[in-house]
Short mmCIF file of C-alpha atoms and ligand atoms in Angstrom, two decimals:
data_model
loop_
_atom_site.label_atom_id
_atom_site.label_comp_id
_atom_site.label_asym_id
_atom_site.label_seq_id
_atom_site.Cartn_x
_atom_site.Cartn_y
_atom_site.Cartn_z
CA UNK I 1 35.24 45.13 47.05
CA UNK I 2 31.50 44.85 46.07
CA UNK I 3 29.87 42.03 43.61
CA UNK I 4 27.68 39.76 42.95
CA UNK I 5 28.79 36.62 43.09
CA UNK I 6 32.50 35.22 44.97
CA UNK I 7 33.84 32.07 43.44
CA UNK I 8 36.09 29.95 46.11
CA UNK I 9 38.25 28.39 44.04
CA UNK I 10 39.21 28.78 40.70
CA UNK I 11 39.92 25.35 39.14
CA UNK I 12 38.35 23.80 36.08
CA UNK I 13 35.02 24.28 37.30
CA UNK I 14 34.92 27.54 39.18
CA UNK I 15 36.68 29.42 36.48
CA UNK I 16 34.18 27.86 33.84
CA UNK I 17 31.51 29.44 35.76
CA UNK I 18 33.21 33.07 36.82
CA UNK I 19 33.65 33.85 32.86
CA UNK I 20 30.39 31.79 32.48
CA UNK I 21 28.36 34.27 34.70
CA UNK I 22 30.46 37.52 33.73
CA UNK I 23 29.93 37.01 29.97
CA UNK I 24 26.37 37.60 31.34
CA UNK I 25 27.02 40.47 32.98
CA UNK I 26 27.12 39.18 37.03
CA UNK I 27 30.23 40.78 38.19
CA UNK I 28 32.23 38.18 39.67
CA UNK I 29 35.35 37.32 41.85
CA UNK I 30 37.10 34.30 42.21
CA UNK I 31 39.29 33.81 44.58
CA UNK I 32 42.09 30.71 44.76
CA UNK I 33 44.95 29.33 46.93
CA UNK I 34 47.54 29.27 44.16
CA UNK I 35 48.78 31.43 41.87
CA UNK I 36 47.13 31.12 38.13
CA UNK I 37 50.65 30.75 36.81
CA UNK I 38 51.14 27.29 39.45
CA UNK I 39 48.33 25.76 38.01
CA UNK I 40 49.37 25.37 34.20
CA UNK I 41 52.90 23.54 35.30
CA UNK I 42 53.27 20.42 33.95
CA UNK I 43 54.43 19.23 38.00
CA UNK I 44 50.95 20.54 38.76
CA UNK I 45 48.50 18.42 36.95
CA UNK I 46 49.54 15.49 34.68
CA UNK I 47 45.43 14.66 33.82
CA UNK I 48 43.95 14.98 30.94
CA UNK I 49 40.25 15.36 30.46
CA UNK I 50 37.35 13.75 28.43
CA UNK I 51 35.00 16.36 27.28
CA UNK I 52 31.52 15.49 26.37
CA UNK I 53 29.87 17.02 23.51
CA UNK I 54 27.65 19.29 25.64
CA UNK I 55 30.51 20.17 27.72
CA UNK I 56 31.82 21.19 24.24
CA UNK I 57 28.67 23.15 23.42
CA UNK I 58 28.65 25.18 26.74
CA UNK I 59 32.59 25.78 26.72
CA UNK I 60 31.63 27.40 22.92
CA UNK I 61 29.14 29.38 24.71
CA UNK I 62 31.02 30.74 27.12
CA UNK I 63 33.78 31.87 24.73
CA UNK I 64 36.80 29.41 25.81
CA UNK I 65 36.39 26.77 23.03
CA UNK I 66 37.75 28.67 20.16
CA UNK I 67 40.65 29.56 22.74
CA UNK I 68 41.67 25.80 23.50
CA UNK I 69 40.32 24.08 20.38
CA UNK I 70 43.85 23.51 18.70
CA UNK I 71 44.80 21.63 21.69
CA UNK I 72 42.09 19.40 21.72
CA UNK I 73 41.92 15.92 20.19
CA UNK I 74 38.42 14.58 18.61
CA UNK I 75 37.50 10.86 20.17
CA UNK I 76 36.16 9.21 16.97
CA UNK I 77 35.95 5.83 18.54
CA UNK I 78 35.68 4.11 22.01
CA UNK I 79 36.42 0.16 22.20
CA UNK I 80 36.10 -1.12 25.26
CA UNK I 81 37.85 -4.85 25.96
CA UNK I 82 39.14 -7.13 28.62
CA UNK I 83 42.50 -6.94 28.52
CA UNK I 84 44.60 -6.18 25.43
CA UNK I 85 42.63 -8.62 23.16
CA UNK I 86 38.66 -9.25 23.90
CA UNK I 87 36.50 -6.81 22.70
CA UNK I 88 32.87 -6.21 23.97
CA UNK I 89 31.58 -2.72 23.44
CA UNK I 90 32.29 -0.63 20.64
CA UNK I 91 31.16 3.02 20.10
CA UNK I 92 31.96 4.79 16.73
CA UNK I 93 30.73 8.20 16.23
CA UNK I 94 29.42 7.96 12.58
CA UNK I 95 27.20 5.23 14.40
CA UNK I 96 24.93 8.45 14.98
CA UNK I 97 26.15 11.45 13.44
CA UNK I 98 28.67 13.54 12.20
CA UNK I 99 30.20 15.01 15.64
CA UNK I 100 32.85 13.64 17.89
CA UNK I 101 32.03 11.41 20.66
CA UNK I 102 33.80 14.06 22.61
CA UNK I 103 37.14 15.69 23.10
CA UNK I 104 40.49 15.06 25.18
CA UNK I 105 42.65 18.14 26.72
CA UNK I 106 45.37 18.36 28.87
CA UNK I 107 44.05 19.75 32.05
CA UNK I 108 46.76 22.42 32.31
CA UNK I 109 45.73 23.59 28.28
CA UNK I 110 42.16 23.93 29.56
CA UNK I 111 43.38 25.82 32.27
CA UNK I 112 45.75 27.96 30.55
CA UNK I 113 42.51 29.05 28.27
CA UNK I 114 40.99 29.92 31.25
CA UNK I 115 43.27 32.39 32.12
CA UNK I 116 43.60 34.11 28.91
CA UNK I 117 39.66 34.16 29.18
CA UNK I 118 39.83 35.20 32.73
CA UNK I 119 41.89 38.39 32.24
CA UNK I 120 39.67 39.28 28.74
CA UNK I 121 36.29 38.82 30.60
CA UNK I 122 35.17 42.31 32.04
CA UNK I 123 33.34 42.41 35.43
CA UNK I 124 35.64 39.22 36.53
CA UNK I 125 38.10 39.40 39.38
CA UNK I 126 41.17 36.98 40.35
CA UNK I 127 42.17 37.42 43.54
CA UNK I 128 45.02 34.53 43.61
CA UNK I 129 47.05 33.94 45.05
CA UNK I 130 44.65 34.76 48.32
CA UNK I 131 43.99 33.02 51.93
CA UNK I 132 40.55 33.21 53.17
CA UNK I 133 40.72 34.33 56.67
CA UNK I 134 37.22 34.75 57.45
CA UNK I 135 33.74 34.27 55.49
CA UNK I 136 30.04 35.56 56.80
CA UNK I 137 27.05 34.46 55.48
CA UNK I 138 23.59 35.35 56.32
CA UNK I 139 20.02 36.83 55.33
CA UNK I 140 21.08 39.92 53.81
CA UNK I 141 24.72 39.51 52.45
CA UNK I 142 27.69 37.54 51.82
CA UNK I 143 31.25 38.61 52.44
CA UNK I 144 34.95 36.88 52.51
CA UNK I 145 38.08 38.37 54.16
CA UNK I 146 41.34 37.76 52.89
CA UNK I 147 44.64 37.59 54.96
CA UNK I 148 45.99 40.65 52.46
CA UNK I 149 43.03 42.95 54.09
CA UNK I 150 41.12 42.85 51.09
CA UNK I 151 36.99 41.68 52.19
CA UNK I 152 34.75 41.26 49.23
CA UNK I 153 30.96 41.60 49.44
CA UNK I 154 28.47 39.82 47.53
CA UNK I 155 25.01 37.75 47.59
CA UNK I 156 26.74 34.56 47.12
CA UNK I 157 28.81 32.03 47.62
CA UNK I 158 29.87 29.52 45.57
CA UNK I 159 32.36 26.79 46.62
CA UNK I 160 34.11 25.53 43.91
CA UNK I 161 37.01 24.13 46.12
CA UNK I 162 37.44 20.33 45.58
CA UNK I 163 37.13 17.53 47.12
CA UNK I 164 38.25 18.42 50.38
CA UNK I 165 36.43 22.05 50.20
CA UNK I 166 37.25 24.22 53.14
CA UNK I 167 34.04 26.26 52.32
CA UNK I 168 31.46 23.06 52.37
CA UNK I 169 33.30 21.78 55.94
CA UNK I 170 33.05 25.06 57.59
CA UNK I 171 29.37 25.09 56.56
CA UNK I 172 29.00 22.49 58.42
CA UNK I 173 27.82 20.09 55.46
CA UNK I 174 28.53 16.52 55.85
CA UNK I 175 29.66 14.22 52.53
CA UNK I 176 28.90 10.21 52.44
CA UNK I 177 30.94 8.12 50.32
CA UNK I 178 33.71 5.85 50.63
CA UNK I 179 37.53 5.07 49.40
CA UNK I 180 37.86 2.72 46.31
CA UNK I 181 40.90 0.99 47.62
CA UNK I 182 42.75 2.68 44.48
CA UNK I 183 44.76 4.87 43.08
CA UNK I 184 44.66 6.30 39.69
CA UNK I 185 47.97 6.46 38.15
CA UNK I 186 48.31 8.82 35.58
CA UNK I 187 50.94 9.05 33.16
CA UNK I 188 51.32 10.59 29.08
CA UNK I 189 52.90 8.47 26.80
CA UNK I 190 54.63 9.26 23.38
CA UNK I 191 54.18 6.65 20.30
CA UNK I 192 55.55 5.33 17.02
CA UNK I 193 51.53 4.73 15.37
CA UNK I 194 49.04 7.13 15.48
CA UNK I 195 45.74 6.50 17.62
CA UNK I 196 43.76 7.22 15.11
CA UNK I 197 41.46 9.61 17.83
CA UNK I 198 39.95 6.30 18.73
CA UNK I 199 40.01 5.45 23.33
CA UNK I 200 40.35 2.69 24.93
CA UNK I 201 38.84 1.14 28.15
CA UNK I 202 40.79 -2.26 29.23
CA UNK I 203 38.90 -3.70 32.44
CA UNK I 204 41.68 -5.69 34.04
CA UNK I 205 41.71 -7.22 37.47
CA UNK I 206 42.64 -3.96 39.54
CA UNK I 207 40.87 -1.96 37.57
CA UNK I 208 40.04 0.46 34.23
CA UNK I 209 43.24 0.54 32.65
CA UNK I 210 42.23 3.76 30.00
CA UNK I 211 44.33 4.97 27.08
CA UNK I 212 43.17 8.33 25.81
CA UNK I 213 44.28 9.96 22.41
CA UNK I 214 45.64 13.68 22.94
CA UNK I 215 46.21 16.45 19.90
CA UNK I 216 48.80 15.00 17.35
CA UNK I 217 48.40 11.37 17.00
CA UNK I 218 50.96 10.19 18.99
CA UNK I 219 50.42 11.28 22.52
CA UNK I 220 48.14 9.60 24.92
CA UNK I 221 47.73 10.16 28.18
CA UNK I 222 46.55 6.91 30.66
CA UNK I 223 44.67 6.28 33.24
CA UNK I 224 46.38 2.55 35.07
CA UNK I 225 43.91 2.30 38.04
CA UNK I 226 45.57 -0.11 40.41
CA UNK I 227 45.50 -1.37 44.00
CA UNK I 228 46.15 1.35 46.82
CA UNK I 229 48.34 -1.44 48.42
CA UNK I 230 50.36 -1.65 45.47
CA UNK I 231 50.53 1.49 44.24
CA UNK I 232 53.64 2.86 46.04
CA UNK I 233 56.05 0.15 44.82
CA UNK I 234 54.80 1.04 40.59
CA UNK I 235 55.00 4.56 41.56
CA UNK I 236 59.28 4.05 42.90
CA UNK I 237 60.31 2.33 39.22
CA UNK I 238 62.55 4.29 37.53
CA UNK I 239 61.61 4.86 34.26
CA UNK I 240 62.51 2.20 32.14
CA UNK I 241 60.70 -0.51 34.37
CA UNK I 242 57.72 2.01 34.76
CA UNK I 243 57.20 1.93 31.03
CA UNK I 244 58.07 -1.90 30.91
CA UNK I 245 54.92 -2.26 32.85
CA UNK I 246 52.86 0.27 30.81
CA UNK I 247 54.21 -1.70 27.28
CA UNK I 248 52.48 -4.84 29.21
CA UNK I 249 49.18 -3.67 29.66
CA UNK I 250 48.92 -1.32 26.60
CA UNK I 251 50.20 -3.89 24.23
CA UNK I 252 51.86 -3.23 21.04
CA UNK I 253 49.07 -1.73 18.43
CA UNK I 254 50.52 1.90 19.49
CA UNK I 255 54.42 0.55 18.47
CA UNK I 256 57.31 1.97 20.48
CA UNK I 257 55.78 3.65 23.83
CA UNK I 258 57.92 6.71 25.09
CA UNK I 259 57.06 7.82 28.66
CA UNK I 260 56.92 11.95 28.81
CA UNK I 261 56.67 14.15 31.77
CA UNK I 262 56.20 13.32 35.38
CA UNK I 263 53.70 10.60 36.59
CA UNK I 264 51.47 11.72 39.09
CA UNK I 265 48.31 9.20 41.30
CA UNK I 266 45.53 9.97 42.47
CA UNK I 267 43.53 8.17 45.67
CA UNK I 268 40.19 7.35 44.43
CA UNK I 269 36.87 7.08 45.93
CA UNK I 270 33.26 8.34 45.86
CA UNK I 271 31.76 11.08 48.26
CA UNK I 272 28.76 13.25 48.12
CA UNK I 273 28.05 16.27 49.56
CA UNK I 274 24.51 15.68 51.76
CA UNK I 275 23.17 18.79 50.56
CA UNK I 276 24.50 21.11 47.81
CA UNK I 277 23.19 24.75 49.30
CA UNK I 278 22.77 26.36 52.68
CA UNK I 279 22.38 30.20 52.88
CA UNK I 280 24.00 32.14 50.19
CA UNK I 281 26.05 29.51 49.49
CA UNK I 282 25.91 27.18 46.35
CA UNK I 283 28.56 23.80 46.11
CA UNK I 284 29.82 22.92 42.14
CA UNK I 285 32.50 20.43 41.12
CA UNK I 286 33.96 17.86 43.25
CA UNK I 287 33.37 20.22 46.26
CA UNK I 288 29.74 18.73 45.78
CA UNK I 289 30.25 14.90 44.31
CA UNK I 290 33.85 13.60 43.96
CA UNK I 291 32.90 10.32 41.54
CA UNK I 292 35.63 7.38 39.92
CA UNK I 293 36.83 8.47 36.87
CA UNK I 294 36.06 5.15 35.29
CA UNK I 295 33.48 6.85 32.66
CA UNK I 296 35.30 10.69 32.60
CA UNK I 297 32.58 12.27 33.87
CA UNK I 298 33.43 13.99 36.93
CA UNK I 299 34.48 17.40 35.28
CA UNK I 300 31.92 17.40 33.28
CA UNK I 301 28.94 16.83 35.70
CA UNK I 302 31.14 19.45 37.57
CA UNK I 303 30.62 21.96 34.38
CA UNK I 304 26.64 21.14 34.09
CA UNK I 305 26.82 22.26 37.84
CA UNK I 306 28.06 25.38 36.55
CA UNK I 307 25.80 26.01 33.92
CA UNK I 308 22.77 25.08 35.84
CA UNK I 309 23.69 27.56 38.25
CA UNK I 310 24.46 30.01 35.68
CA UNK I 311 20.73 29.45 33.97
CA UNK I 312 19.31 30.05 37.55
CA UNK I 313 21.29 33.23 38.40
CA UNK I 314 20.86 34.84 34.99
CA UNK I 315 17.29 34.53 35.76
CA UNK I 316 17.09 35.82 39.10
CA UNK I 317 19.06 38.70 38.07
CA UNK I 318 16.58 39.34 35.00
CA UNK I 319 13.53 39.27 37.75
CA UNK I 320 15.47 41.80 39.86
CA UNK I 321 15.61 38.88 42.78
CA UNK I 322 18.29 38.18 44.73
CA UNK I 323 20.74 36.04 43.13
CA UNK I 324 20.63 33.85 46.43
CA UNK I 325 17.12 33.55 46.68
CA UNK I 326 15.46 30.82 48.40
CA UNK I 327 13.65 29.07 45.57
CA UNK I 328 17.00 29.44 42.99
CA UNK I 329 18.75 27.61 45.31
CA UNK I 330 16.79 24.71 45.93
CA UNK I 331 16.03 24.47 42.30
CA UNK I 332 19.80 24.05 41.66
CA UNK I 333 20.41 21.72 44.84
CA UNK I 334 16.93 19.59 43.06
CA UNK I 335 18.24 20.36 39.58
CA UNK I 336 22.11 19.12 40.01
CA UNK I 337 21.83 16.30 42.86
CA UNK I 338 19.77 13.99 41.43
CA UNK I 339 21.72 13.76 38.09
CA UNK I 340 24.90 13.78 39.97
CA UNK I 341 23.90 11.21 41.88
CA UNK I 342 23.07 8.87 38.97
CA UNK I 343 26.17 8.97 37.63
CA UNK I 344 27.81 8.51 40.85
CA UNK I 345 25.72 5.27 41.37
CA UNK I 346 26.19 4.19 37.48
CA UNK I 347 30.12 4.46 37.92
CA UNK I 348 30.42 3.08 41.58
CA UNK I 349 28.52 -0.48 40.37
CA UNK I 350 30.71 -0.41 36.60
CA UNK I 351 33.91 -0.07 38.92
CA UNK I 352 32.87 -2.83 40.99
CA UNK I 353 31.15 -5.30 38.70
CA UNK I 354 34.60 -4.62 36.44
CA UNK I 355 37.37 -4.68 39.25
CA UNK I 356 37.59 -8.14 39.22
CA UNK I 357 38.68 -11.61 38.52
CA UNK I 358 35.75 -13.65 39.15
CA UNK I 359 34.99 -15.99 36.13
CA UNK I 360 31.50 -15.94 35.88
CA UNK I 361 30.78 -12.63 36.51
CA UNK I 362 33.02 -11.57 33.28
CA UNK I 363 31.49 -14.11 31.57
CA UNK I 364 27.71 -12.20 32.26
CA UNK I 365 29.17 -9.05 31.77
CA UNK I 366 31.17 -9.96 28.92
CA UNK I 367 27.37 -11.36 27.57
CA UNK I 368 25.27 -8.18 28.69
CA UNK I 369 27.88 -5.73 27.00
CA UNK I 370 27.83 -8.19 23.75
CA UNK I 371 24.26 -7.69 23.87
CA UNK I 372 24.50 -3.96 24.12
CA UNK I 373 26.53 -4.14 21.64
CA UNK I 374 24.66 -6.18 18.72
CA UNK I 375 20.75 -4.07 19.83
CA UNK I 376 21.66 -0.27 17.58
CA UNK I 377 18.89 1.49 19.39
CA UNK I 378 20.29 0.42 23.30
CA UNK I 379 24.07 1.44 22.30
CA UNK I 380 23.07 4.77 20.89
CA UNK I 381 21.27 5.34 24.09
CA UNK I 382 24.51 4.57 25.89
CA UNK I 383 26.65 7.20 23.46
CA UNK I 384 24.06 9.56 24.19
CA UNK I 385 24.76 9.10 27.94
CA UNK I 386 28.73 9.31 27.15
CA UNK I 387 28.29 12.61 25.37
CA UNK I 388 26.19 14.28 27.87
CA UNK I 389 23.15 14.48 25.76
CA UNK I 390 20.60 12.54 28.26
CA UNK I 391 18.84 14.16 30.70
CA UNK I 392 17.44 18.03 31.99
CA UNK I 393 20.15 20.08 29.81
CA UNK I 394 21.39 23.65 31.13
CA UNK I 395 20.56 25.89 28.02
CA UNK I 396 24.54 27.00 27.64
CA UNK I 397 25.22 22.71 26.69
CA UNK I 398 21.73 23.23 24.23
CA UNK I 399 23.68 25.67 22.53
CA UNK I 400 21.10 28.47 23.52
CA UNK I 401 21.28 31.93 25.53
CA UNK I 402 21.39 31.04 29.18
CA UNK I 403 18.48 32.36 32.01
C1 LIG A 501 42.68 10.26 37.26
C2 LIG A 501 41.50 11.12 36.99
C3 LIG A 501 41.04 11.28 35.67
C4 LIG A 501 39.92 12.07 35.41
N1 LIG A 501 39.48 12.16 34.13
C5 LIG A 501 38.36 12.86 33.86
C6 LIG A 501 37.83 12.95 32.54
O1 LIG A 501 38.40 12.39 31.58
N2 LIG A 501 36.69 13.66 32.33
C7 LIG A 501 36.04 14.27 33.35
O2 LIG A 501 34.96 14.87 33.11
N3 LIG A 501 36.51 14.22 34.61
C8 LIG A 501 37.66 13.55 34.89
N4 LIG A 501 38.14 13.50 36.18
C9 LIG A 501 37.49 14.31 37.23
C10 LIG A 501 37.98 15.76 37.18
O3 LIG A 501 39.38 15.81 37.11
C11 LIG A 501 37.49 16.53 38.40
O4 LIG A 501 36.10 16.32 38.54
C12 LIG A 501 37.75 18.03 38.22
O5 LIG A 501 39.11 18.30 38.05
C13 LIG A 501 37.22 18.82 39.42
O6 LIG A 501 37.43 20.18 39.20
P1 LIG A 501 37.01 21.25 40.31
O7 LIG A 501 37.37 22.57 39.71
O8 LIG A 501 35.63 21.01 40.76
O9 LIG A 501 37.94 20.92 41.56
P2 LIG A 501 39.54 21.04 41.67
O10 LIG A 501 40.19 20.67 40.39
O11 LIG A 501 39.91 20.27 42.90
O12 LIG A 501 39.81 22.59 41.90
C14 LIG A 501 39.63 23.19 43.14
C15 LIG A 501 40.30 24.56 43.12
O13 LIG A 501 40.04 25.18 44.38
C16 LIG A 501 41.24 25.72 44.90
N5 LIG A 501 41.11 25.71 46.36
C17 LIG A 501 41.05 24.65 47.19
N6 LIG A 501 40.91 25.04 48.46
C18 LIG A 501 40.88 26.39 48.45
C19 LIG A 501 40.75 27.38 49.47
N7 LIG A 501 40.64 27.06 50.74
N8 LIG A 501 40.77 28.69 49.09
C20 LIG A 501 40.88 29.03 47.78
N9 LIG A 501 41.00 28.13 46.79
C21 LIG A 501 41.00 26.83 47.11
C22 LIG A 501 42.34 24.81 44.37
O14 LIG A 501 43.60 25.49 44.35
C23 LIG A 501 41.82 24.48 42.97
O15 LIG A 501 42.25 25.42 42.02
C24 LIG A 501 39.26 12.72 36.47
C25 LIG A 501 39.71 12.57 37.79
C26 LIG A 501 40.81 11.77 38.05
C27 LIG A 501 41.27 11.62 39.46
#
């Protein structure tokens, strides 16, 4: 098989970017472990997703917004607290403007749209589900084997294969980082009052306990993250004394809690790749930076990745270079490390000044975040950061033509 581009794997973010580049007419093929049908379960993924506003404005652009829009859910508000009661930071979107301060989705709607768009995109190819049995890279060409005798040759590589990508290991690129000493346990709750669209963030001892409004008005889905030691023993409650625990740290403004679907957890930690290209090869997504979730921006650092790289390639195809040209790539690897690595240090320090107990620190935080709080022009800067509007924009999340 011959084209331009080979996507290894075909999650949120390496899907976003194969109908991202062949809407712009780069044939692509991405190719993933499981079968497209596995990954929209509801055993498979219980997450749901905070999407910025430019993550919104790119997901337009590429055509899959208008296909998952009626499952999404606007966030209106954000009030951030200490436990059920205190609150310190407050974020409401008519504070500067008329759009959402971004969106929630299941994960498994977002990648059911993907799909749909996968199989209407022309010059896009699934290979899934597919084992990689071999993969050659070097000056003149890229090229994958599968274990179903299919090889696919292209000019590059992108690894879009998660945290513990296969691709970026056998590349021999190293990630620093470390573990969090917790687990994200994620669960989606029913409820008797409506949410109103608004999220909250409680900071409690072990950790960001979030509740996050889904489509409807009575469905959230929450983010409890605890203790690794302890994590086990919350997971092995049956049901009643799961949501017992839930009703405790959620409190009662949502009424009667129901507890719906599986619960899944998640280890958590922060690792980043020590360089994002080598030859022919890109890394997007968590394959490159694997961040806490404390903020919700992993995916969507994970989807400027993609358009970045989509910007650069439309380019280099527009010149008549090769897509995997030497100067494209370290552009992107410049481009994409430096803002992924802010974030990654932003939410790394927010986890740990927050994951605590100690009295006076809360008390200075509790002050700095008042302060942030009462001074317009410094909180709007801080929304700005939360809906992905700060920084070297991709032109797909400016709402323009990409290249
Ligand atoms: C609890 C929690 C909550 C989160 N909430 C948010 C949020 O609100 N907002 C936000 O922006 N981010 C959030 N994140 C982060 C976000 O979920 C991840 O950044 C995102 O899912 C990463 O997507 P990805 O496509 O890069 O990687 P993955 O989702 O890991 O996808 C990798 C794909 O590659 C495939 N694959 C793996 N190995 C191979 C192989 N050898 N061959 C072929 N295919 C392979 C896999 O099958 C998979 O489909 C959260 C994370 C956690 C843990």
């Amino acid at each position: 098989m011959e084209t331009e581009v080979i996507i290894i794997g075909g999650g949120l973010t390496g899907a976003t970017l194969a109908c991202g580049l062949a809407a712009q007419g780069i044939q692509t093929v991405v190719i993933d472990r499981i079968a497209p049908a596995d990954g929209i379960s509801p055993s498979f993924d219980g997450r749901a997703s905070a999407i910025a506003q430019s993550s919104k404005i790119a997901l337009d652009g590429i055509g899959l917004w208008p296909v998952v829009q009626e499952k999404t859910e606007p966030i209106r508000e954000i009030r951030v607290s200490d436990g059920p009661s205190l609150l310190f930071l407050h974020y409401d979107h008519t504070d500067i403007g008329d759009a959402p301060l971004g969106y929630m989705i299941e994960n498994r709607d977002m990648r059911a749209g993907l799909l749909h768009l996968t199989q209407e995109t022309g010059g896009l190819t699934v290979a899934a589900p597919a084992e990689i049995v071999e993969m050659h890279r070097d000056n003149s060409r890229a090229c994958v084997s599968l274990k179903d005798g299919r090889t696919i040759n292209g000019q590059l590589i992108v690894a879009a294969d998660g945290r513990g990508s296969a691709t970026r290991k056998a590349a021999g690129i190293d990630v620093t980082g470390w573990a969090y000493k917790q687990n994200a346990i994620v669960a989606t709750i029913d409820h008797a009052v409506s949410h109103q669209g608004i999220a909250h963030e409680r900071f409690l001892a072990s950790g960001p306990f979030a509740i996050l409004p889904l489509r409807g008005g009575h469905r959230s889905s929450l983010v409890w993250t605890e203790r690794t030691a302890l994590v086990d023993s919350f997971m092995a409650l049956d049901d009643d004394a799961f949501l017992n625990e839930i009703a405790e740290r959620v409190g009662g403004f949502l009424g009667n809690l129901y507890l719906v679907g599986p619960r899944f957890q998640h280890p958590l930690g922060l690792q980043v790749a020590t360089s994002y290209t080598d030859t022919r090869l890109a890394l997007v997504g968590d394959a490159a930076h694997g961040i806490h979730p404390i903020a919700g921006q992993g995916l969507n650092l994970g989807l400027r990745d993609a358009a970045a790289l989509i910007d650069i390639l439309v380019e280099a195809k527009r010149y008549g270079l090769d897509l995997a040209h030497h100067a494209g790539l370290e552009r992107y690897q410049r481009w994409r490390r430096a803002d992924n690595l802010l974030m990654a240090g932003m939410t790394d320090v927010l986890n740990r000044l927050f994951s605590n107990d100690v009295r006076p620190l809360k008390a200075a935080l509790h002050a700095g975040l008042a302060t942030v709080n009462n001074l317009p022009p410094l909180k709007k800067t801080f929304m700005r950061h939360a809906m992905g509007q700060v920084g070297d924009l991709p032109k797909l999340m400016r709402g323009e033509a990409p290249g």
